[in-house]
Amino acid sequence: KRHEHEAEPLAPRRITRQLNVGGVLVGGGAPVSVQSMTTTRTSDIGATLQQIAELTATGCQIVRVACPTQDDADALKVIAKKSQIPVIADIHFQPKYVFAAIDAGCAAVRVNPGNIKQFDDRVGEIAKAAKDAGTPIRIGVNAGSLDKRLLEKYGKATPEALVESALWEASLFEEHDFRDIKISVKHNDPVVMVNAYRQLSQACDYPLHLGVTEAGPAFQGTIKSAVAFGALLSEGIGDTIRVSLSAPPVEEVKVGNQILESLGLRERGLEIVSCPSCGRAQVDVYTLAEQVTAGLEGLPVPLRVAVMGCVVNGPGEAREADLGVASGNGRGQIFVKGEVIRTVPESQIVETLIEEAVRLAEEMGAE
Ligand code: SF4
């Protein structure tokens, strides 16, 4: 259900083939899903499952685990079975782990054709195993590991090179009548990445996994990903997303969820509309916004809460929100659904907002 404040969608979603990744539908109009990747040694089953549990609790819908060794491949079976969300095995270099991952019951397998030796010769076998098990494959092309042949042809990882690589690999699977494919063409430069995905979306109807690879530390990576995903998703391109940050993976999931919420592609949870503060502010807006955010975290209903520093835009925004405060003269006017319900001293603003939010949440939950 669309929140009453949410605008019309930016663009119709591009129609893609639909895949079932361990129960999460990807493409074909399914909601855009958020993925992340564990940072533990996959062979450390306990630590990996613990991190998957944390990711699940943060709203991650699909998780990928690296599989660089036989020990990791051996761990996949238990991890795939015990994870609360679908597990994708990430395979580089060694085709034998693709078969191990399929046998282990992974929800999908990501292959990087650019660095799997003799990949082209083994596609038939991979396609057969994947088809028999009903396991989708992600063809994950990366600028940093582009096929040598294409690197020579284009000189560097251009959008055209990334797309040609992905479509070539897809065509090998198609020859074996295998089409349960999703594709990514990642680059660390959002401009190249956006152009690559635009071209790819014109050239095929496979669902697309969006990612800016090696996006950097949290601040830079968040902005690069938000800008690139925003550009593509606002054109209807993209079926599942992974934000790559040099930061703990739960941060990737929070950013991914926030991007989807910002674009109206996912029901908004708690939304704090707080002003940046300025010379007119009559209250410490930063602290107030932080305290309200912390106090309301995890509230299970969409709620827009306005925290405004003065009476210029304050009453207007606070009135538009489900709940809000406009501060002035050491007091806060508390608004609920557009009505001032009371005026409290500054020291009671936070507790009053939290109290009213919980009451509203109960009402909404009871609807
Ligand atoms: Fe400044 Fe008031 Fe606007 Fe906040 S609401 S930015 S304090 S004018």
mmCIF file of C-alpha atoms and ligand atoms in Angstrom:
data_model
loop_
_atom_site.group_PDB
_atom_site.id
_atom_site.type_symbol
_atom_site.label_atom_id
_atom_site.label_comp_id
_atom_site.label_asym_id
_atom_site.label_seq_id
_atom_site.Cartn_x
_atom_site.Cartn_y
_atom_site.Cartn_z
ATOM 1 C CA LYS A 1 0.000 0.000 0.000
ATOM 2 C CA ARG A 2 1.307 3.388 -0.984
ATOM 3 C CA HIS A 3 1.784 5.815 1.865
ATOM 4 C CA GLU A 4 -0.541 8.785 1.608
ATOM 5 C CA HIS A 5 2.420 11.147 1.233
ATOM 6 C CA GLU A 6 4.154 9.166 -1.461
ATOM 7 C CA ALA A 7 4.203 10.641 -4.932
ATOM 8 C CA GLU A 8 3.510 8.867 -8.196
ATOM 9 C CA PRO A 9 6.376 6.603 -9.296
ATOM 10 C CA LEU A 10 9.151 8.279 -11.279
ATOM 11 C CA ALA A 11 8.901 5.944 -14.254
ATOM 12 C CA PRO A 12 7.322 2.597 -14.994
ATOM 13 C CA ARG A 13 9.644 -0.279 -14.152
ATOM 14 C CA ARG A 14 11.257 -1.880 -17.153
ATOM 15 C CA ILE A 15 9.703 -5.255 -17.783
ATOM 16 C CA THR A 16 12.241 -8.011 -17.332
ATOM 17 C CA ARG A 17 12.124 -11.776 -17.108
ATOM 18 C CA GLN A 18 11.412 -12.951 -13.612
ATOM 19 C CA LEU A 19 13.685 -15.144 -11.537
ATOM 20 C CA ASN A 20 13.002 -16.872 -8.278
ATOM 21 C CA VAL A 21 16.078 -16.538 -6.095
ATOM 22 C CA GLY A 22 15.326 -18.841 -3.208
ATOM 23 C CA GLY A 23 11.828 -17.433 -2.784
ATOM 24 C CA VAL A 24 12.698 -13.791 -3.512
ATOM 25 C CA LEU A 25 11.355 -12.806 -6.912
ATOM 26 C CA VAL A 26 13.733 -10.698 -8.983
ATOM 27 C CA GLY A 27 12.545 -8.861 -12.089
ATOM 28 C CA GLY A 28 9.218 -8.969 -13.869
ATOM 29 C CA GLY A 29 7.787 -6.184 -11.727
ATOM 30 C CA ALA A 30 8.764 -7.729 -8.379
ATOM 31 C CA PRO A 31 9.816 -5.172 -5.758
ATOM 32 C CA VAL A 32 13.483 -4.157 -6.063
ATOM 33 C CA SER A 33 15.392 -6.277 -3.547
ATOM 34 C CA VAL A 34 18.399 -5.344 -1.439
ATOM 35 C CA GLN A 35 21.456 -7.563 -1.289
ATOM 36 C CA SER A 36 24.701 -7.546 0.584
ATOM 37 C CA MET A 37 27.710 -9.769 0.989
ATOM 38 C CA THR A 38 29.263 -11.277 4.078
ATOM 39 C CA THR A 39 32.797 -10.326 5.085
ATOM 40 C CA THR A 40 33.488 -13.413 7.206
ATOM 41 C CA ARG A 41 35.431 -16.450 6.011
ATOM 42 C CA THR A 42 32.638 -18.539 4.566
ATOM 43 C CA SER A 43 34.269 -21.652 5.996
ATOM 44 C CA ASP A 44 33.655 -20.157 9.459
ATOM 45 C CA ILE A 45 30.048 -21.266 9.439
ATOM 46 C CA GLY A 46 29.138 -19.825 12.844
ATOM 47 C CA ALA A 47 30.506 -16.351 12.116
ATOM 48 C CA THR A 48 28.969 -16.320 8.641
ATOM 49 C CA LEU A 49 25.528 -17.335 9.897
ATOM 50 C CA GLN A 50 25.808 -14.742 12.663
ATOM 51 C CA GLN A 51 26.535 -12.026 10.133
ATOM 52 C CA ILE A 52 23.703 -13.234 7.902
ATOM 53 C CA ALA A 53 21.354 -12.997 10.907
ATOM 54 C CA GLU A 54 22.453 -9.387 11.481
ATOM 55 C CA LEU A 55 21.961 -8.589 7.803
ATOM 56 C CA THR A 56 18.528 -10.205 7.843
ATOM 57 C CA ALA A 57 17.536 -8.143 10.891
ATOM 58 C CA THR A 58 18.623 -4.975 9.051
ATOM 59 C CA GLY A 59 16.392 -5.773 6.075
ATOM 60 C CA CYS A 60 18.760 -7.570 3.717
ATOM 61 C CA GLN A 61 16.772 -9.843 1.391
ATOM 62 C CA ILE A 62 19.479 -11.820 -0.389
ATOM 63 C CA VAL A 63 23.016 -12.456 0.811
ATOM 64 C CA ARG A 64 26.113 -13.423 -1.120
ATOM 65 C CA VAL A 65 29.017 -15.342 0.297
ATOM 66 C CA ALA A 66 32.477 -15.676 -1.218
ATOM 67 C CA CYS A 67 33.699 -19.123 -2.134
ATOM 68 C CA PRO A 68 37.437 -19.026 -2.826
ATOM 69 C CA THR A 69 38.467 -22.388 -1.323
ATOM 70 C CA GLN A 70 37.291 -25.958 -0.965
ATOM 71 C CA ASP A 71 36.615 -25.324 2.745
ATOM 72 C CA ASP A 72 34.277 -22.505 1.784
ATOM 73 C CA ALA A 73 32.551 -24.711 -0.779
ATOM 74 C CA ASP A 74 32.129 -27.384 1.898
ATOM 75 C CA ALA A 75 30.464 -24.859 4.227
ATOM 76 C CA LEU A 76 27.831 -23.804 1.682
ATOM 77 C CA LYS A 77 25.428 -26.622 2.407
ATOM 78 C CA VAL A 78 24.933 -25.739 6.078
ATOM 79 C CA ILE A 79 24.911 -22.013 5.407
ATOM 80 C CA ALA A 80 22.327 -22.302 2.618
ATOM 81 C CA LYS A 81 20.163 -24.479 4.854
ATOM 82 C CA LYS A 82 20.351 -22.379 8.001
ATOM 83 C CA SER A 83 20.328 -18.867 6.550
ATOM 84 C CA GLN A 84 17.028 -17.015 6.974
ATOM 85 C CA ILE A 85 17.442 -15.401 3.544
ATOM 86 C CA PRO A 86 18.520 -16.831 0.179
ATOM 87 C CA VAL A 87 22.266 -17.396 -0.172
ATOM 88 C CA ILE A 88 24.157 -16.760 -3.400
ATOM 89 C CA ALA A 89 27.595 -18.287 -3.816
ATOM 90 C CA ASP A 90 30.143 -15.973 -5.388
ATOM 91 C CA ILE A 91 32.537 -17.875 -7.616
ATOM 92 C CA HIS A 92 35.693 -16.627 -9.245
ATOM 93 C CA PHE A 93 38.408 -18.609 -11.016
ATOM 94 C CA GLN A 94 37.213 -22.162 -10.260
ATOM 95 C CA PRO A 95 34.281 -23.689 -12.133
ATOM 96 C CA LYS A 96 34.254 -26.691 -9.788
ATOM 97 C CA TYR A 97 32.846 -24.492 -7.027
ATOM 98 C CA VAL A 98 29.921 -23.575 -9.252
ATOM 99 C CA PHE A 99 28.875 -27.215 -9.195
ATOM 100 C CA ALA A 100 29.526 -27.413 -5.454
ATOM 101 C CA ALA A 101 27.307 -24.390 -4.840
ATOM 102 C CA ILE A 102 24.495 -25.789 -6.947
ATOM 103 C CA ASP A 103 24.763 -29.131 -5.132
ATOM 104 C CA ALA A 104 24.787 -27.335 -1.777
ATOM 105 C CA GLY A 105 21.376 -25.841 -2.521
ATOM 106 C CA CYS A 106 22.461 -22.231 -2.895
ATOM 107 C CA ALA A 107 19.642 -19.999 -4.126
ATOM 108 C CA ALA A 108 21.784 -18.777 -7.013
ATOM 109 C CA VAL A 109 25.359 -18.665 -8.161
ATOM 110 C CA ARG A 110 27.296 -15.614 -9.271
ATOM 111 C CA VAL A 111 29.933 -16.279 -11.858
ATOM 112 C CA ASN A 112 32.488 -13.890 -13.247
ATOM 113 C CA PRO A 113 33.141 -15.147 -16.746
ATOM 114 C CA GLY A 114 36.096 -12.772 -17.123
ATOM 115 C CA ASN A 115 38.152 -14.773 -14.677
ATOM 116 C CA ILE A 116 36.878 -18.328 -14.904
ATOM 117 C CA LYS A 117 39.322 -20.241 -17.063
ATOM 118 C CA GLN A 118 37.777 -22.379 -19.740
ATOM 119 C CA PHE A 119 34.452 -20.864 -18.745
ATOM 120 C CA ASP A 120 33.158 -20.931 -22.283
ATOM 121 C CA ASP A 121 33.865 -24.664 -22.571
ATOM 122 C CA ARG A 122 32.137 -25.436 -19.308
ATOM 123 C CA VAL A 123 28.985 -23.375 -19.859
ATOM 124 C CA GLY A 124 27.077 -26.394 -21.146
ATOM 125 C CA GLU A 125 27.763 -28.365 -17.980
ATOM 126 C CA ILE A 126 27.024 -25.391 -15.744
ATOM 127 C CA ALA A 127 23.779 -24.675 -17.585
ATOM 128 C CA LYS A 128 22.685 -28.294 -17.247
ATOM 129 C CA ALA A 129 23.459 -28.491 -13.526
ATOM 130 C CA ALA A 130 21.788 -25.139 -12.851
ATOM 131 C CA LYS A 131 18.743 -26.058 -14.891
ATOM 132 C CA ASP A 132 18.330 -29.433 -13.205
ATOM 133 C CA ALA A 133 18.520 -27.811 -9.787
ATOM 134 C CA GLY A 134 16.448 -24.748 -10.736
ATOM 135 C CA THR A 135 19.310 -22.461 -9.744
ATOM 136 C CA PRO A 136 19.556 -19.041 -11.399
ATOM 137 C CA ILE A 137 22.943 -17.690 -12.427
ATOM 138 C CA ARG A 138 24.167 -14.139 -12.154
ATOM 139 C CA ILE A 139 26.631 -13.134 -14.795
ATOM 140 C CA GLY A 140 28.674 -10.609 -12.890
ATOM 141 C CA VAL A 141 30.938 -8.581 -15.110
ATOM 142 C CA ASN A 142 33.349 -6.259 -13.317
ATOM 143 C CA ALA A 143 35.495 -3.506 -14.778
ATOM 144 C CA GLY A 144 38.464 -4.818 -12.817
ATOM 145 C CA SER A 145 38.277 -8.332 -14.217
ATOM 146 C CA LEU A 146 37.062 -7.761 -17.730
ATOM 147 C CA ASP A 147 37.714 -10.443 -20.312
ATOM 148 C CA LYS A 148 41.200 -9.849 -21.824
ATOM 149 C CA ARG A 149 39.866 -10.069 -25.355
ATOM 150 C CA LEU A 150 37.451 -7.190 -24.724
ATOM 151 C CA LEU A 151 40.013 -5.175 -22.854
ATOM 152 C CA GLU A 152 42.213 -5.352 -25.943
ATOM 153 C CA LYS A 153 39.357 -4.531 -28.260
ATOM 154 C CA TYR A 154 38.135 -1.468 -26.328
ATOM 155 C CA GLY A 155 41.365 -0.392 -24.610
ATOM 156 C CA LYS A 156 39.645 -0.123 -21.227
ATOM 157 C CA ALA A 157 36.455 -1.103 -19.446
ATOM 158 C CA THR A 158 34.039 1.099 -21.371
ATOM 159 C CA PRO A 159 30.273 0.667 -21.064
ATOM 160 C CA GLU A 160 30.324 -1.035 -24.466
ATOM 161 C CA ALA A 161 33.006 -3.477 -23.330
ATOM 162 C CA LEU A 162 31.126 -4.365 -20.131
ATOM 163 C CA VAL A 163 27.886 -4.878 -22.020
ATOM 164 C CA GLU A 164 29.494 -6.913 -24.790
ATOM 165 C CA SER A 165 31.124 -9.174 -22.225
ATOM 166 C CA ALA A 166 27.845 -9.745 -20.377
ATOM 167 C CA LEU A 167 25.818 -10.382 -23.511
ATOM 168 C CA TRP A 168 28.448 -12.725 -24.898
ATOM 169 C CA GLU A 169 28.332 -14.830 -21.759
ATOM 170 C CA ALA A 170 24.546 -14.746 -21.732
ATOM 171 C CA SER A 171 24.542 -15.952 -25.347
ATOM 172 C CA LEU A 172 26.644 -18.977 -24.347
ATOM 173 C CA PHE A 173 24.007 -19.928 -21.777
ATOM 174 C CA GLU A 174 21.247 -19.253 -24.298
ATOM 175 C CA GLU A 175 22.875 -21.741 -26.673
ATOM 176 C CA HIS A 176 22.175 -24.318 -23.992
ATOM 177 C CA ASP A 177 18.640 -23.030 -23.632
ATOM 178 C CA PHE A 178 19.355 -21.580 -20.214
ATOM 179 C CA ARG A 179 17.808 -18.185 -19.467
ATOM 180 C CA ASP A 180 17.487 -18.034 -15.684
ATOM 181 C CA ILE A 181 20.027 -15.289 -15.724
ATOM 182 C CA LYS A 182 20.495 -11.908 -14.135
ATOM 183 C CA ILE A 183 23.277 -9.608 -15.093
ATOM 184 C CA SER A 184 25.497 -6.993 -13.508
ATOM 185 C CA VAL A 185 28.019 -4.743 -15.233
ATOM 186 C CA LYS A 186 29.779 -2.991 -12.398
ATOM 187 C CA HIS A 187 32.235 -0.153 -12.572
ATOM 188 C CA ASN A 188 33.600 2.141 -9.893
ATOM 189 C CA ASP A 189 32.705 5.227 -11.893
ATOM 190 C CA PRO A 190 28.976 5.942 -11.614
ATOM 191 C CA VAL A 191 28.929 7.649 -15.024
ATOM 192 C CA VAL A 192 30.378 4.600 -16.816
ATOM 193 C CA MET A 193 28.182 2.315 -14.738
ATOM 194 C CA VAL A 194 24.967 4.207 -15.524
ATOM 195 C CA ASN A 195 25.785 4.195 -19.231
ATOM 196 C CA ALA A 196 26.578 0.485 -19.155
ATOM 197 C CA TYR A 197 23.290 -0.438 -17.485
ATOM 198 C CA ARG A 198 21.334 1.833 -19.812
ATOM 199 C CA GLN A 199 22.834 0.073 -22.818
ATOM 200 C CA LEU A 200 22.342 -3.330 -21.280
ATOM 201 C CA SER A 201 18.693 -2.653 -20.517
ATOM 202 C CA GLN A 202 18.142 -1.748 -24.164
ATOM 203 C CA ALA A 203 19.846 -4.899 -25.362
ATOM 204 C CA CYS A 204 18.190 -7.603 -23.256
ATOM 205 C CA ASP A 205 15.286 -8.322 -20.954
ATOM 206 C CA TYR A 206 17.237 -10.093 -18.230
ATOM 207 C CA PRO A 207 16.768 -8.722 -14.730
ATOM 208 C CA LEU A 208 19.616 -6.423 -13.749
ATOM 209 C CA HIS A 209 21.579 -6.395 -10.513
ATOM 210 C CA LEU A 210 22.816 -2.851 -9.919
ATOM 211 C CA GLY A 211 26.123 -2.112 -8.286
ATOM 212 C CA VAL A 212 28.841 0.501 -8.241
ATOM 213 C CA THR A 213 31.825 -1.666 -7.510
ATOM 214 C CA GLU A 214 34.586 -0.593 -5.143
ATOM 215 C CA ALA A 215 32.513 2.484 -4.378
ATOM 216 C CA GLY A 216 34.769 3.395 -1.481
ATOM 217 C CA PRO A 217 34.394 4.195 2.195
ATOM 218 C CA ALA A 218 30.920 4.768 3.601
ATOM 219 C CA PHE A 219 30.455 8.456 2.788
ATOM 220 C CA GLN A 220 31.769 8.342 -0.781
ATOM 221 C CA GLY A 221 30.305 4.929 -1.520
ATOM 222 C CA THR A 222 26.890 5.932 -0.256
ATOM 223 C CA ILE A 223 26.801 8.968 -2.492
ATOM 224 C CA LYS A 224 28.162 7.184 -5.568
ATOM 225 C CA SER A 225 25.648 4.376 -5.159
ATOM 226 C CA ALA A 226 22.727 6.670 -4.387
ATOM 227 C CA VAL A 227 23.439 8.849 -7.404
ATOM 228 C CA ALA A 228 23.961 5.957 -9.821
ATOM 229 C CA PHE A 229 21.075 3.810 -8.566
ATOM 230 C CA GLY A 230 18.867 6.879 -8.401
ATOM 231 C CA ALA A 231 19.565 7.707 -12.034
ATOM 232 C CA LEU A 232 18.859 4.162 -13.200
ATOM 233 C CA LEU A 233 15.943 3.300 -10.938
ATOM 234 C CA SER A 234 14.239 6.573 -11.788
ATOM 235 C CA GLU A 235 14.274 5.358 -15.406
ATOM 236 C CA GLY A 236 12.803 2.027 -14.358
ATOM 237 C CA ILE A 237 16.139 0.183 -14.721
ATOM 238 C CA GLY A 238 17.258 -2.219 -11.999
ATOM 239 C CA ASP A 239 15.674 -5.212 -10.295
ATOM 240 C CA THR A 240 17.956 -5.830 -7.349
ATOM 241 C CA ILE A 241 20.682 -3.691 -5.801
ATOM 242 C CA ARG A 242 23.860 -4.072 -3.829
ATOM 243 C CA VAL A 243 25.602 -1.091 -2.309
ATOM 244 C CA SER A 244 29.338 -1.843 -1.976
ATOM 245 C CA LEU A 245 30.995 -0.018 0.881
ATOM 246 C CA SER A 246 34.319 -0.378 2.631
ATOM 247 C CA ALA A 247 32.254 -0.638 5.794
ATOM 248 C CA PRO A 248 30.345 -3.361 7.662
ATOM 249 C CA PRO A 249 27.743 -4.966 5.391
ATOM 250 C CA VAL A 250 24.780 -3.911 7.567
ATOM 251 C CA GLU A 251 25.659 -0.364 6.520
ATOM 252 C CA GLU A 252 25.277 -1.409 2.884
ATOM 253 C CA VAL A 253 21.807 -2.709 3.613
ATOM 254 C CA LYS A 254 20.751 0.446 5.443
ATOM 255 C CA VAL A 255 21.920 2.558 2.514
ATOM 256 C CA GLY A 256 20.221 0.260 -0.004
ATOM 257 C CA ASN A 257 16.948 0.373 1.877
ATOM 258 C CA GLN A 258 17.130 4.132 2.215
ATOM 259 C CA ILE A 259 17.758 4.531 -1.529
ATOM 260 C CA LEU A 260 14.669 2.476 -2.332
ATOM 261 C CA GLU A 261 12.571 4.334 0.224
ATOM 262 C CA SER A 262 13.770 7.697 -1.096
ATOM 263 C CA LEU A 263 12.713 6.749 -4.620
ATOM 264 C CA GLY A 264 9.321 5.529 -3.462
ATOM 265 C CA LEU A 265 10.211 1.970 -4.518
ATOM 266 C CA ARG A 266 9.683 0.657 -1.042
ATOM 267 C CA GLU A 267 7.209 1.674 1.596
ATOM 268 C CA ARG A 268 8.856 4.282 3.728
ATOM 269 C CA GLY A 269 9.507 3.396 7.291
ATOM 270 C CA LEU A 270 10.244 6.110 9.759
ATOM 271 C CA GLU A 271 11.013 9.327 7.930
ATOM 272 C CA ILE A 272 12.368 12.293 9.796
ATOM 273 C CA VAL A 273 11.760 15.574 8.027
ATOM 274 C CA SER A 274 14.163 17.815 9.878
ATOM 275 C CA CYS A 275 15.410 21.196 8.849
ATOM 276 C CA PRO A 276 19.119 21.902 8.415
ATOM 277 C CA SER A 277 18.842 24.632 11.057
ATOM 278 C CA CYS A 278 19.969 28.179 10.381
ATOM 279 C CA GLY A 279 20.479 31.472 12.133
ATOM 280 C CA ARG A 280 16.787 31.584 13.009
ATOM 281 C CA ALA A 281 16.726 28.282 14.861
ATOM 282 C CA GLN A 282 15.369 28.543 18.369
ATOM 283 C CA VAL A 283 16.277 25.037 19.362
ATOM 284 C CA ASP A 284 19.226 22.659 18.803
ATOM 285 C CA VAL A 285 17.772 20.923 15.752
ATOM 286 C CA TYR A 286 20.626 18.426 15.320
ATOM 287 C CA THR A 287 20.282 17.035 18.815
ATOM 288 C CA LEU A 288 16.516 17.066 18.674
ATOM 289 C CA ALA A 289 16.472 15.209 15.321
ATOM 290 C CA GLU A 290 18.994 12.669 16.579
ATOM 291 C CA GLN A 291 17.116 12.032 19.797
ATOM 292 C CA VAL A 292 13.792 11.647 17.998
ATOM 293 C CA THR A 293 15.372 9.318 15.407
ATOM 294 C CA ALA A 294 16.945 7.183 18.131
ATOM 295 C CA GLY A 295 13.736 7.119 20.171
ATOM 296 C CA LEU A 296 11.630 5.997 17.216
ATOM 297 C CA GLU A 297 14.025 3.531 15.588
ATOM 298 C CA GLY A 298 12.380 0.238 14.769
ATOM 299 C CA LEU A 299 8.804 1.533 14.946
ATOM 300 C CA PRO A 300 7.092 -0.922 12.609
ATOM 301 C CA VAL A 301 4.886 1.536 10.689
ATOM 302 C CA PRO A 302 5.559 4.247 8.129
ATOM 303 C CA LEU A 303 5.545 7.554 9.927
ATOM 304 C CA ARG A 304 6.700 10.974 8.800
ATOM 305 C CA VAL A 305 7.912 13.056 11.693
ATOM 306 C CA ALA A 306 8.841 16.705 11.218
ATOM 307 C CA VAL A 307 11.432 18.295 13.467
ATOM 308 C CA MET A 308 11.688 22.000 12.684
ATOM 309 C CA GLY A 309 13.815 24.640 14.288
ATOM 310 C CA CYS A 310 11.585 27.690 14.097
ATOM 311 C CA VAL A 311 8.235 29.021 13.005
ATOM 312 C CA VAL A 312 9.188 29.960 9.405
ATOM 313 C CA ASN A 313 8.660 26.571 7.758
ATOM 314 C CA GLY A 314 8.056 24.760 10.995
ATOM 315 C CA PRO A 315 4.289 24.810 11.304
ATOM 316 C CA GLY A 316 3.840 24.158 7.565
ATOM 317 C CA GLU A 317 6.080 21.051 7.503
ATOM 318 C CA ALA A 318 4.870 19.863 10.862
ATOM 319 C CA ARG A 319 1.309 20.086 9.621
ATOM 320 C CA GLU A 320 2.109 18.048 6.481
ATOM 321 C CA ALA A 321 3.688 15.281 8.509
ATOM 322 C CA ASP A 322 1.929 12.659 10.583
ATOM 323 C CA LEU A 323 3.534 14.166 13.577
ATOM 324 C CA GLY A 324 5.766 17.128 14.124
ATOM 325 C CA VAL A 325 7.177 19.853 16.241
ATOM 326 C CA ALA A 326 7.761 23.485 15.455
ATOM 327 C CA SER A 327 9.945 25.121 18.021
ATOM 328 C CA GLY A 328 10.008 28.697 19.218
ATOM 329 C CA ASN A 329 10.492 30.674 22.391
ATOM 330 C CA GLY A 330 11.691 27.693 24.401
ATOM 331 C CA ARG A 331 8.573 25.715 23.588
ATOM 332 C CA GLY A 332 7.478 23.213 20.995
ATOM 333 C CA GLN A 333 4.119 23.127 19.285
ATOM 334 C CA ILE A 334 3.292 19.481 18.770
ATOM 335 C CA PHE A 335 1.258 18.686 15.665
ATOM 336 C CA VAL A 336 -0.558 15.448 14.995
ATOM 337 C CA LYS A 337 -2.132 15.025 11.552
ATOM 338 C CA GLY A 338 -2.084 18.763 11.009
ATOM 339 C CA GLU A 339 -3.553 19.864 14.346
ATOM 340 C CA VAL A 340 -1.677 21.447 17.215
ATOM 341 C CA ILE A 341 -2.482 19.082 20.033
ATOM 342 C CA ARG A 342 -0.397 20.781 22.651
ATOM 343 C CA THR A 343 2.494 23.078 23.390
ATOM 344 C CA VAL A 344 5.210 21.742 25.635
ATOM 345 C CA PRO A 345 8.400 23.172 27.124
ATOM 346 C CA GLU A 346 11.520 22.442 25.083
ATOM 347 C CA SER A 347 12.707 19.843 27.584
ATOM 348 C CA GLN A 348 9.601 17.728 26.919
ATOM 349 C CA ILE A 349 9.604 17.839 23.098
ATOM 350 C CA VAL A 350 11.382 14.525 22.576
ATOM 351 C CA GLU A 351 9.364 12.510 25.067
ATOM 352 C CA THR A 352 6.096 14.003 23.810
ATOM 353 C CA LEU A 353 6.933 13.190 20.184
ATOM 354 C CA ILE A 354 7.888 9.638 21.079
ATOM 355 C CA GLU A 355 4.728 9.200 23.141
ATOM 356 C CA GLU A 356 2.540 10.464 20.301
ATOM 357 C CA ALA A 357 4.407 8.391 17.708
ATOM 358 C CA VAL A 358 3.858 5.214 19.664
ATOM 359 C CA ARG A 359 0.180 6.093 20.073
ATOM 360 C CA LEU A 360 -0.144 6.765 16.308
ATOM 361 C CA ALA A 361 1.700 3.544 15.499
ATOM 362 C CA GLU A 362 -0.748 1.604 17.656
ATOM 363 C CA GLU A 363 -3.669 3.276 15.899
ATOM 364 C CA MET A 364 -2.198 2.547 12.463
ATOM 365 C CA GLY A 365 -1.452 -1.021 13.424
ATOM 366 C CA ALA A 366 -5.024 -1.441 14.545
ATOM 367 C CA GLU A 367 -6.450 -0.164 11.237
HETATM 368 FE FE1 SF4 B 1 16.026 27.849 9.728
HETATM 369 FE FE2 SF4 B 1 13.582 27.691 10.743
HETATM 370 FE FE3 SF4 B 1 14.054 26.773 8.292
HETATM 371 FE FE4 SF4 B 1 14.978 25.463 10.384
HETATM 372 S S1 SF4 B 1 12.800 25.797 9.893
HETATM 373 S S2 SF4 B 1 16.112 25.988 8.526
HETATM 374 S S3 SF4 B 1 15.474 27.111 11.759
HETATM 375 S S4 SF4 B 1 14.184 28.898 8.943
#
